[in-house]
Short mmCIF file of C-alpha atoms in Angstrom, two decimals:
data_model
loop_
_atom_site.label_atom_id
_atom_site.label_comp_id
_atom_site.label_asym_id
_atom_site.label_seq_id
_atom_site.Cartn_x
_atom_site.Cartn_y
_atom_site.Cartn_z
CA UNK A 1 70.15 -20.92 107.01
CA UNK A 2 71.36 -17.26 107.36
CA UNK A 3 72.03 -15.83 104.40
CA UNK A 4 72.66 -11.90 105.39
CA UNK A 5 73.52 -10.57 108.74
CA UNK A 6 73.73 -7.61 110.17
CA UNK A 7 75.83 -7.17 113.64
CA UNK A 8 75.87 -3.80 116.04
CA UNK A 9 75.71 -1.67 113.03
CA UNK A 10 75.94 2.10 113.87
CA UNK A 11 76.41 4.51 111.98
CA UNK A 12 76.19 8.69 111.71
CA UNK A 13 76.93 11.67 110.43
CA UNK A 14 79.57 14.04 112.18
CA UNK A 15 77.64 13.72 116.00
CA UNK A 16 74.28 12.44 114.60
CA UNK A 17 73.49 8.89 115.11
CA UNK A 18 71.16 7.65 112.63
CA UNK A 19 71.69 4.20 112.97
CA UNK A 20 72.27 2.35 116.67
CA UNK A 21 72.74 -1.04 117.43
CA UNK A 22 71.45 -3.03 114.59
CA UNK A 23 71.43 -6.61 114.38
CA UNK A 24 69.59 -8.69 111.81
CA UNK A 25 69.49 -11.76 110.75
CA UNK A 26 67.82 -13.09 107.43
CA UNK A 27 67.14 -16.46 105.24
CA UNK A 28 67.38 -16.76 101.68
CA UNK A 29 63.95 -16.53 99.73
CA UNK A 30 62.49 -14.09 102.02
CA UNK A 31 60.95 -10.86 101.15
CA UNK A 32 61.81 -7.88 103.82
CA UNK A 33 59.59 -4.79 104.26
CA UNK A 34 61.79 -2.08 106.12
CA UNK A 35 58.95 0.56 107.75
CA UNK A 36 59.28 3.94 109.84
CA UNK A 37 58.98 7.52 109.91
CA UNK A 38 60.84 9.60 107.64
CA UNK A 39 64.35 10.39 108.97
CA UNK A 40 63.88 6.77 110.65
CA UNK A 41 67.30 5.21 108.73
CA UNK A 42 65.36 3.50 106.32
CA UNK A 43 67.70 4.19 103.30
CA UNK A 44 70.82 4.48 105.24
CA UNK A 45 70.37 0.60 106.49
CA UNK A 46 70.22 -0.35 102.62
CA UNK A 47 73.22 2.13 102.34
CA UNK A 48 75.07 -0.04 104.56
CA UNK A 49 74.79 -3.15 103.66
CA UNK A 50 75.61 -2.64 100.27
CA UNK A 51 78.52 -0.84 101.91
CA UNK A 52 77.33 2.47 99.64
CA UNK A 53 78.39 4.07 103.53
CA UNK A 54 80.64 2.19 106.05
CA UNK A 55 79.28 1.81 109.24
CA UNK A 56 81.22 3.20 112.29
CA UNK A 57 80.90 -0.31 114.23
CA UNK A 58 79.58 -3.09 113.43
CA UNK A 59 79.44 -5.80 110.29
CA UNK A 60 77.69 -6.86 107.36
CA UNK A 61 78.61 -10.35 106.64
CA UNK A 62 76.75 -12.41 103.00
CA UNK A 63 76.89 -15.95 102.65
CA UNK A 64 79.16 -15.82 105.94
CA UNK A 65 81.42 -13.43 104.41
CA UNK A 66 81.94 -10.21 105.86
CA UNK A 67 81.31 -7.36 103.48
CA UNK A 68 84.61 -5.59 103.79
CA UNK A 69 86.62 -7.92 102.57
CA UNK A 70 85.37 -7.96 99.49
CA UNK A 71 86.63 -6.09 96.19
CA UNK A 72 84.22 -4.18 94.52
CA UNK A 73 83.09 -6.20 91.65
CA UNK A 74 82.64 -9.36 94.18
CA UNK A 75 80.22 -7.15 96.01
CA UNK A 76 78.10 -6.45 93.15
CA UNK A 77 77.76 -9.81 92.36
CA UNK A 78 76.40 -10.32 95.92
CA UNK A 79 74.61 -7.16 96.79
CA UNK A 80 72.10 -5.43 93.50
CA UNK A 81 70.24 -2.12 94.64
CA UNK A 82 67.27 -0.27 93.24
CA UNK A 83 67.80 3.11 94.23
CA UNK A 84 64.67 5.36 94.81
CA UNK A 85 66.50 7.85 92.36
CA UNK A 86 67.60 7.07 88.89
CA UNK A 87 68.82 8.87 86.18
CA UNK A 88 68.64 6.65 82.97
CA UNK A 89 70.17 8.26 79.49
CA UNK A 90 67.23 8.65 76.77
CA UNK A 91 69.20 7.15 74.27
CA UNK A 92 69.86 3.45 75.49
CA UNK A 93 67.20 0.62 74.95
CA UNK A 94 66.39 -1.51 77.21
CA UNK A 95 67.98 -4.63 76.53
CA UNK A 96 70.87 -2.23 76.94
CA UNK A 97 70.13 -0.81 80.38
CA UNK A 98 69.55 -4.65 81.57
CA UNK A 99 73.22 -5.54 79.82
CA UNK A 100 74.62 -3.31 82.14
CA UNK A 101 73.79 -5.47 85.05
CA UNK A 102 76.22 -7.76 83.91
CA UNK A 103 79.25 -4.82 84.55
CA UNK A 104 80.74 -6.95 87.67
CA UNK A 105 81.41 -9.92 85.27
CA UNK A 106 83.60 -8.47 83.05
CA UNK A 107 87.03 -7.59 82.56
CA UNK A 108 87.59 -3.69 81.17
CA UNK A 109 86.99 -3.73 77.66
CA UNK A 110 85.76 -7.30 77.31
CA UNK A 111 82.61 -7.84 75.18
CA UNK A 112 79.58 -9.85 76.41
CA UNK A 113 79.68 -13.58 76.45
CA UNK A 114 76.36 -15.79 75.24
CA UNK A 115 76.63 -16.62 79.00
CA UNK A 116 76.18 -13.13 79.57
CA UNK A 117 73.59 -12.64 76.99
CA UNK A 118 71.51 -15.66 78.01
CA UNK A 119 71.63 -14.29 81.74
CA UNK A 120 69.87 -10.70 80.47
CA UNK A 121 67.67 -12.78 78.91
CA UNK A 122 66.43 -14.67 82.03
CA UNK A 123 66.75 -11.22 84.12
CA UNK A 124 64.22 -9.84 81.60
CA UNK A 125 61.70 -12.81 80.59
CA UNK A 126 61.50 -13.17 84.62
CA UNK A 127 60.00 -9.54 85.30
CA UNK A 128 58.09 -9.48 82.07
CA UNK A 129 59.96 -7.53 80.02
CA UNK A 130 61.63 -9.18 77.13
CA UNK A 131 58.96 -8.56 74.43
CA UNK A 132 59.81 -4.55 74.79
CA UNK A 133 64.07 -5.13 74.82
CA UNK A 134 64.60 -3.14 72.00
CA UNK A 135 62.42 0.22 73.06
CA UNK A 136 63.97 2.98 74.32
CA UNK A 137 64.04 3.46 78.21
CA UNK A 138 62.69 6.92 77.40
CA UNK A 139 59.18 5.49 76.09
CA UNK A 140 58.05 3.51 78.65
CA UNK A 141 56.15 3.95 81.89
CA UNK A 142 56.85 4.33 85.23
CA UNK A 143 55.84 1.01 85.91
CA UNK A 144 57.98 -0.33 83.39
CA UNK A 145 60.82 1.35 83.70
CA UNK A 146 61.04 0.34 87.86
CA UNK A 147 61.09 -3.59 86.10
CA UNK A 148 63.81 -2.23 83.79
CA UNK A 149 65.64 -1.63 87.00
CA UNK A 150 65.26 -4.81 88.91
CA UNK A 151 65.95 -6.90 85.81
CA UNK A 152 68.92 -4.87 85.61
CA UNK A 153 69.88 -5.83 89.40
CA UNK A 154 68.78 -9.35 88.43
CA UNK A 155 71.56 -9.37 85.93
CA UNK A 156 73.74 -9.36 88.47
CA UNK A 157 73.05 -12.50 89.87
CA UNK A 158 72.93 -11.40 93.60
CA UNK A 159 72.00 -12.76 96.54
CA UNK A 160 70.94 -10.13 97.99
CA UNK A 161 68.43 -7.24 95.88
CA UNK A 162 67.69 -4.27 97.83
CA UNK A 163 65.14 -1.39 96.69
CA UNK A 164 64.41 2.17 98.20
CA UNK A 165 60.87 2.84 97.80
CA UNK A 166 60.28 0.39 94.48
CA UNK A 167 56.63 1.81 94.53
CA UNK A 168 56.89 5.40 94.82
CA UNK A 169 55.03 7.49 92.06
CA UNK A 170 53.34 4.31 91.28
CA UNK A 171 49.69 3.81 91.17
CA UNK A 172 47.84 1.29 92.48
CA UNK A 173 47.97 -1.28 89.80
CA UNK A 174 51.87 -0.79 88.99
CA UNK A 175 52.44 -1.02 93.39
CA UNK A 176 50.52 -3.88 93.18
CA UNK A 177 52.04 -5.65 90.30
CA UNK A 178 55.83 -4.83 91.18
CA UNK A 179 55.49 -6.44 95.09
CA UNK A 180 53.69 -9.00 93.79
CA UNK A 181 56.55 -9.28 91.21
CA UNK A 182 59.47 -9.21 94.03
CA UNK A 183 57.54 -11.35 96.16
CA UNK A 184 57.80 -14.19 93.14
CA UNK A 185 61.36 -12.99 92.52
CA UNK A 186 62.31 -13.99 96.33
CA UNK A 187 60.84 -17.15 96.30
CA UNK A 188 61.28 -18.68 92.89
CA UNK A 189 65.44 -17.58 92.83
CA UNK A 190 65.64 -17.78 96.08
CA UNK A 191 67.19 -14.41 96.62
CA UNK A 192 66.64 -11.71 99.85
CA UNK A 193 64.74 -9.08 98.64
CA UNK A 194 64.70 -5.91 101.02
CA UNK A 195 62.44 -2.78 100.04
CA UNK A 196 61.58 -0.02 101.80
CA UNK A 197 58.23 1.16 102.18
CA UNK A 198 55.65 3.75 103.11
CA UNK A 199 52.06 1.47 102.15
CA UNK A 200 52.15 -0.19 105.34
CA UNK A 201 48.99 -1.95 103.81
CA UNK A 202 51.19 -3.74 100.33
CA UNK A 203 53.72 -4.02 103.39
CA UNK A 204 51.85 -6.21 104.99
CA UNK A 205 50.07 -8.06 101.93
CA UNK A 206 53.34 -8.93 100.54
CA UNK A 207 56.02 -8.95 102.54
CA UNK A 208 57.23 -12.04 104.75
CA UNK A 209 58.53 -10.37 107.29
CA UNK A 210 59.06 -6.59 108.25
CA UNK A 211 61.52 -4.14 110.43
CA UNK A 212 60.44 -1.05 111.74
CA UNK A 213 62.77 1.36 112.61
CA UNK A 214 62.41 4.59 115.11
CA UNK A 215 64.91 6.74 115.23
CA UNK A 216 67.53 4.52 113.99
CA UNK A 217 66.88 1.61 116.32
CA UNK A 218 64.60 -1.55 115.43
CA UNK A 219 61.69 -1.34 117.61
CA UNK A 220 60.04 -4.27 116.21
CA UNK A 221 60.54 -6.95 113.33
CA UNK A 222 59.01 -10.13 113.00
CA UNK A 223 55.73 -10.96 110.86
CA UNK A 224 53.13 -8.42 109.43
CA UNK A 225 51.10 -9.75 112.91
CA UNK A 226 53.66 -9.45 115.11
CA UNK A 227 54.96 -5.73 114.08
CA UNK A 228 51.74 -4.22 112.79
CA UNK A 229 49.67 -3.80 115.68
CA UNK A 230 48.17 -0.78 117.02
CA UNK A 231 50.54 -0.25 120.23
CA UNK A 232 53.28 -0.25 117.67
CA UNK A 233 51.85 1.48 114.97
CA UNK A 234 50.67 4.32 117.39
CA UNK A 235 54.28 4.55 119.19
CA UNK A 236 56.13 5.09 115.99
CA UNK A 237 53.86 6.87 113.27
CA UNK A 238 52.13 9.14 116.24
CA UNK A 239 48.71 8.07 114.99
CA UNK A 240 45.81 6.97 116.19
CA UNK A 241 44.24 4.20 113.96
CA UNK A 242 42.49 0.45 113.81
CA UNK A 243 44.21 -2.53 112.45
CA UNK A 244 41.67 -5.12 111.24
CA UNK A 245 42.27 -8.73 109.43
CA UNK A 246 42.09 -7.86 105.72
CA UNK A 247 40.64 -10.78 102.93
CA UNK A 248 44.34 -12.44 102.83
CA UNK A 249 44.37 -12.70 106.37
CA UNK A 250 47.26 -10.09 107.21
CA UNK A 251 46.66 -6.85 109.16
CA UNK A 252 45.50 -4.16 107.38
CA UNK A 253 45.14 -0.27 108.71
CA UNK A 254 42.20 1.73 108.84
CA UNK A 255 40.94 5.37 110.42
CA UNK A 256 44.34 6.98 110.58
CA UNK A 257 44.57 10.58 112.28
CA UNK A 258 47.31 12.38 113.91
CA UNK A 259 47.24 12.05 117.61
CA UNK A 260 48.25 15.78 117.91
CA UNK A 261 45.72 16.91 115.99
CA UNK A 262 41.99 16.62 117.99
CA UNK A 263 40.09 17.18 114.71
CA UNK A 264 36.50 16.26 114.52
CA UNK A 265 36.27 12.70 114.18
CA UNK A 266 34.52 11.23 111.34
CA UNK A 267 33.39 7.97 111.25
CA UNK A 268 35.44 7.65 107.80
CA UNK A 269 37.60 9.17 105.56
CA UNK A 270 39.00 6.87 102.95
CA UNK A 271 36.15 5.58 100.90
CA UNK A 272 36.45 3.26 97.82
CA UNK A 273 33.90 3.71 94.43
CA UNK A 274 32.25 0.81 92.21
CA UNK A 275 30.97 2.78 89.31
CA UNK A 276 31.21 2.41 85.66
CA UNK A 277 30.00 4.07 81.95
CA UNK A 278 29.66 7.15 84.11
CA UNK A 279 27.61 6.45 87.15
CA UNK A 280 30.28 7.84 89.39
CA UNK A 281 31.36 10.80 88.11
CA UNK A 282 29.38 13.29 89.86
CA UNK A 283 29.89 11.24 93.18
CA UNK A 284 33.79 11.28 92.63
CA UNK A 285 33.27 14.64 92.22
CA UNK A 286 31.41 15.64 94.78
CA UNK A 287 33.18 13.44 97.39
CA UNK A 288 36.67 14.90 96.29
CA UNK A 289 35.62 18.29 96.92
CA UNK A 290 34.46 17.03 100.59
CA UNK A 291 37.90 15.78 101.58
CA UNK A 292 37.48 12.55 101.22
CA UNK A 293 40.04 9.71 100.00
CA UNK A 294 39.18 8.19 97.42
CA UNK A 295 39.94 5.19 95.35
CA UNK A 296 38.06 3.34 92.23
CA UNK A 297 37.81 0.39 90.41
CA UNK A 298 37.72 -1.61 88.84
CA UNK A 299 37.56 0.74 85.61
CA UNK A 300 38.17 -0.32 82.02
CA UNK A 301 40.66 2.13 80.38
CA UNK A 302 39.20 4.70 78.55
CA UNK A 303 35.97 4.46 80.73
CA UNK A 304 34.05 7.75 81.18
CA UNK A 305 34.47 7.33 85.28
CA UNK A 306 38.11 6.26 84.53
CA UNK A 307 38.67 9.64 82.93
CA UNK A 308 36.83 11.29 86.01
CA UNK A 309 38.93 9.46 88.13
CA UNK A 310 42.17 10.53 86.68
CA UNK A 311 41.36 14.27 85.87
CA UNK A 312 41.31 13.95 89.76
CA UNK A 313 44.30 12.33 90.40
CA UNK A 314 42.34 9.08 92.13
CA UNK A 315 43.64 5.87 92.33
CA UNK A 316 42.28 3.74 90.23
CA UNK A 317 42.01 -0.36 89.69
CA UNK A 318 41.73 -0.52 85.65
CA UNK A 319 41.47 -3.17 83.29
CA UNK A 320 42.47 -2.94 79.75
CA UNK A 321 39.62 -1.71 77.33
CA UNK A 322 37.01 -4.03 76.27
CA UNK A 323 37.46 -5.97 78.35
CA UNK A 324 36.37 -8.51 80.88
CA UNK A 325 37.45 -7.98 84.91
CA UNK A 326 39.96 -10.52 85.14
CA UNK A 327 40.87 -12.14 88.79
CA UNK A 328 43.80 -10.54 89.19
CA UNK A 329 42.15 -6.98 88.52
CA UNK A 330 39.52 -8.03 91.40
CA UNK A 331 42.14 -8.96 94.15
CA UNK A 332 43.78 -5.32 93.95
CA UNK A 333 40.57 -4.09 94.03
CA UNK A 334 39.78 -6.42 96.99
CA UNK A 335 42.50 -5.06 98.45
CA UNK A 336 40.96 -1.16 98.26
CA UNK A 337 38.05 -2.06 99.46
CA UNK A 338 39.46 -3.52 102.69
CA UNK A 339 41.75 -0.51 102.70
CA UNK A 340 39.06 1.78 102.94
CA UNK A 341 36.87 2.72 105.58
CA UNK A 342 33.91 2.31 103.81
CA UNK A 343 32.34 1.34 99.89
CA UNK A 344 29.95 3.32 98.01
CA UNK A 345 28.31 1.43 94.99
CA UNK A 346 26.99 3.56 92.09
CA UNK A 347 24.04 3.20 89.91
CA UNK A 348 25.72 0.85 87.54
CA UNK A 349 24.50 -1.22 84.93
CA UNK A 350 26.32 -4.90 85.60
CA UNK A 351 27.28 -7.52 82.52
CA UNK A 352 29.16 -10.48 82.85
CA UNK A 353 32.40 -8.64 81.99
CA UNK A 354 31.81 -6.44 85.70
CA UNK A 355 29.97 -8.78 87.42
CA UNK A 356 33.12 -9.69 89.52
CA UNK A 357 33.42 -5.95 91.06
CA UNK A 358 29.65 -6.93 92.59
CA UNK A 359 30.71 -10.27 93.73
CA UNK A 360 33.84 -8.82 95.35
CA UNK A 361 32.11 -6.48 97.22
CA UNK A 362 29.14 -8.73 98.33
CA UNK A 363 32.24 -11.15 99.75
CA UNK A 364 33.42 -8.26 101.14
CA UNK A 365 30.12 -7.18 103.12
CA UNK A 366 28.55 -10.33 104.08
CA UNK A 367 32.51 -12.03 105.13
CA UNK A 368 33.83 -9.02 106.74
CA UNK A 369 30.98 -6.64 107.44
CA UNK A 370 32.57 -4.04 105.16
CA UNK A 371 30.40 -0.71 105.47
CA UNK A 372 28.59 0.33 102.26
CA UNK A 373 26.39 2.62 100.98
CA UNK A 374 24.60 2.30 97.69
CA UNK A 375 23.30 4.36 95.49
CA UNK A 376 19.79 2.81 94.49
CA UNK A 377 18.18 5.01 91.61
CA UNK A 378 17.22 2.79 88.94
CA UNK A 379 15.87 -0.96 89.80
CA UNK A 380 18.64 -3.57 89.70
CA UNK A 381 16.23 -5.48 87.56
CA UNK A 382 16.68 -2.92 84.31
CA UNK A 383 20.96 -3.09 85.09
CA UNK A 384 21.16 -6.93 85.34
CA UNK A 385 22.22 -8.38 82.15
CA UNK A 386 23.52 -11.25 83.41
CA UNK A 387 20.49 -13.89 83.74
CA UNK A 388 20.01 -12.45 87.03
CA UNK A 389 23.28 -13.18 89.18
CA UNK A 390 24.15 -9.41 89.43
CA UNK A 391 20.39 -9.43 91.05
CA UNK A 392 21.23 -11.84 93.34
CA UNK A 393 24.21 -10.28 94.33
CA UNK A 394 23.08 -6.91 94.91
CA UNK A 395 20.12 -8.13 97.08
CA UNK A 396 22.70 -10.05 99.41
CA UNK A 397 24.49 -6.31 99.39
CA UNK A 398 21.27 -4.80 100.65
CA UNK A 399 20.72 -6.35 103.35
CA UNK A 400 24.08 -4.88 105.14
CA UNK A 401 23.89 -1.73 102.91
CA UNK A 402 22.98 1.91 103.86
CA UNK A 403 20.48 2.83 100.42
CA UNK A 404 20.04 6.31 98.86
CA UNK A 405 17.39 6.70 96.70
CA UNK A 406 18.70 9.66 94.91
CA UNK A 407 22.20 11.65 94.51
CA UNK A 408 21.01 14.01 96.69
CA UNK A 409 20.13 11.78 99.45
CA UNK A 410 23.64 10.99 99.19
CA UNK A 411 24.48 14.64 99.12
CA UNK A 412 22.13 15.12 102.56
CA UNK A 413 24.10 12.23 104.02
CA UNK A 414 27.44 13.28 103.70
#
């Protein structure tokens, strides 16, 4: 059943038109990536339907009811939005930033109910926050502070949540774990959840289905297969690139370049690094200072190759200190690896607490032919202190694998 719809919405500004002839319709418990360009009308489509701007022709209509009838505080109990921008005063905790969601149920003046109370609650357990409901906004990490937010929205109780760009200035783990997060959040309350986004790749991972807008019009929408295809992709973005089936069986995007541009072509750009206790950091370092994209992981904090990593501002998959890879860590950095365009694996001495990065990466190479280059300079025999399963992994990696006997074979190479 139709939850939110959208009818000939245009809208613009003065004689611009940055929104033409949109028309959407979309079920409750489904999780909506909105993709295009910049200037494309990403955020003035959320703008809309929260009726933030009021579009020139058209209608929004929720639960069958059309937007514009509805007073202010009846909208916010339909309609919650995350915007890209917020500016949240130092001195309220966070239980009290959440409490605020709850602004459309009350009367001026009135006090909080235990109704009211119970519902923060739930808005908070539910994105994994309640432990830290008494710390200040002002301490906490990005990360943390974008579930502040949506538990906020939650508090509302709406049926519709929209966010502007819920990942921005995120790394990878916090992008991966706040999708992941409104991906639950759609289907377990059964609430539309509409972001949008500029990973096309978490786009596609996470989302059920996705719009993608040129200059203010829908050009496609339907499933990650349906709109992420390289005819598409290349008519919108201007760039020339591959789409390939990634390990979750969505499309995933690979060799990007600007179509204007006739650069040298290199057979890869974005390259992803298994290291650890410091077998990486002169190849992170080198590689940076060659251009390349780079990612990591997956790092324990506090890691000598996690501190490489960040002194260069790389993405990196971590895992708290100490401590074992868990399976969670290994999907995201699943996900890097098929994101890249090709693996390097360092010198690294594997226990049973990394093992999983080597499994993940022989999946990777003997499922999906990733391309990988290892770095071979001690025997696999002295690193393998795990009974010999990291032996038997690496082998299977070897046969597929480019090998470099040194660091400055690897040098010669690239």
């Amino acid at each position: 059943m139709t939850e939110l719809e959208v009818k000939n919405l245009v809208y613009g500004y003065k004689n611009r038109r940055v929104l033409e002839d949109i028309s959407l319709e979309i079920s409750a418990g489904q999780f909506i990536g909105i993709l295009g360009p910049n200037g494309s009308g990403k955020t003035t489509l959320l703008n809309n339907i929260n009726r933030w701007l009021k579009p020139q022709k058209g209608t929004v209509f929720i639960g069958g009811q059309n937007i514009e009838h509805m007073s202010p505080k009846i909208l916010a109990q339909n309609v919650a939005t995350v915007p890209q921008e917020t500016s949240m005063n130092l001195g309220f905790t966070v239980e009290e930033i959440v409490m605020m969601g709850r602004n459309p149920y009350l009367r001026t003046f009135e006090r909080e109910s235990p109704e009211d109370l119970a519902v923060v609650e739930d808005a908070m357990k539910s994105v994994g926050i309640w432990e830290m409901k008494d710390r200040l906004i002002s301490e906490l990490s990005g990360g943390e502070k974008q579930r502040v937010l949506i538990a906020r929205a939650l508090a509302q109780q709406p049926k519709v949540l929209l966010l502007d760009e819920p990942d921005s200035h995120l790394d990878i783990n916090y992008k991966w774990e706040i999708l992941d997060l409104l991906k639950n959040l759609s289907r377990n309350l059964k609430i539309i959840v509409i972001a949008v986004l500029h990973d096309i790749n978490l786009a596609s991972l996470f989302c059920d289905k996705l719009i993608l807008l040129k200059k203010g019009k829908i050009f496609k929408a339907g499933s990650p297969h349906e709109v992420l295809t390289e005819e598409n992709l290349r008519e919108v973005f201007k760039v020339n690139l591959k789409i390939s089936t990634g390990s979750y069986g969505r499309p995933m995007i690979t060799f990007p370049q600007p179509v204007e541009k006739q650069q040298k072509v290199q057979n890869f750009h974005g390259i992803h690094v298994i290291c650890g206790g410091g077998s990486g950091e002169k190849v992170l370092y080198f590689l940076q200072g060659k251009g390349y994209k780079l990612s990591v992981g997956v790092l324990n904090v506090g890691d000598t190759d996690w501190k490489a990593a960040n002194d260069l501002g790389i993405d990196v998959v971590e895992a708290p200190p100490f401590s074992p890879i868990a399976k969670e860590r290994a999907k995201v950095n699943r996900f890097c690896i098929d994101k890249s365009d090709a693996v390097i694996l360092c010198n690294v001495p594997f226990g049973y607490g990394n093992l999983i990065n080597l499994e993940t990466l022989k999946d990777a190479v003997l499922e999906d032919g990733k391309k990988t280059f290892v770095l071979d300079e001690t025997p696999i025999e002295l690193r393998d202190y795990t009974d010999g399963l990291a032996t038997k992994y690496y082998r299977q990696i070897l046969t597929k694998a480019i090998v470099f006997g040194s660091f400055d074979e690897m040098v010669d190479f690239f």
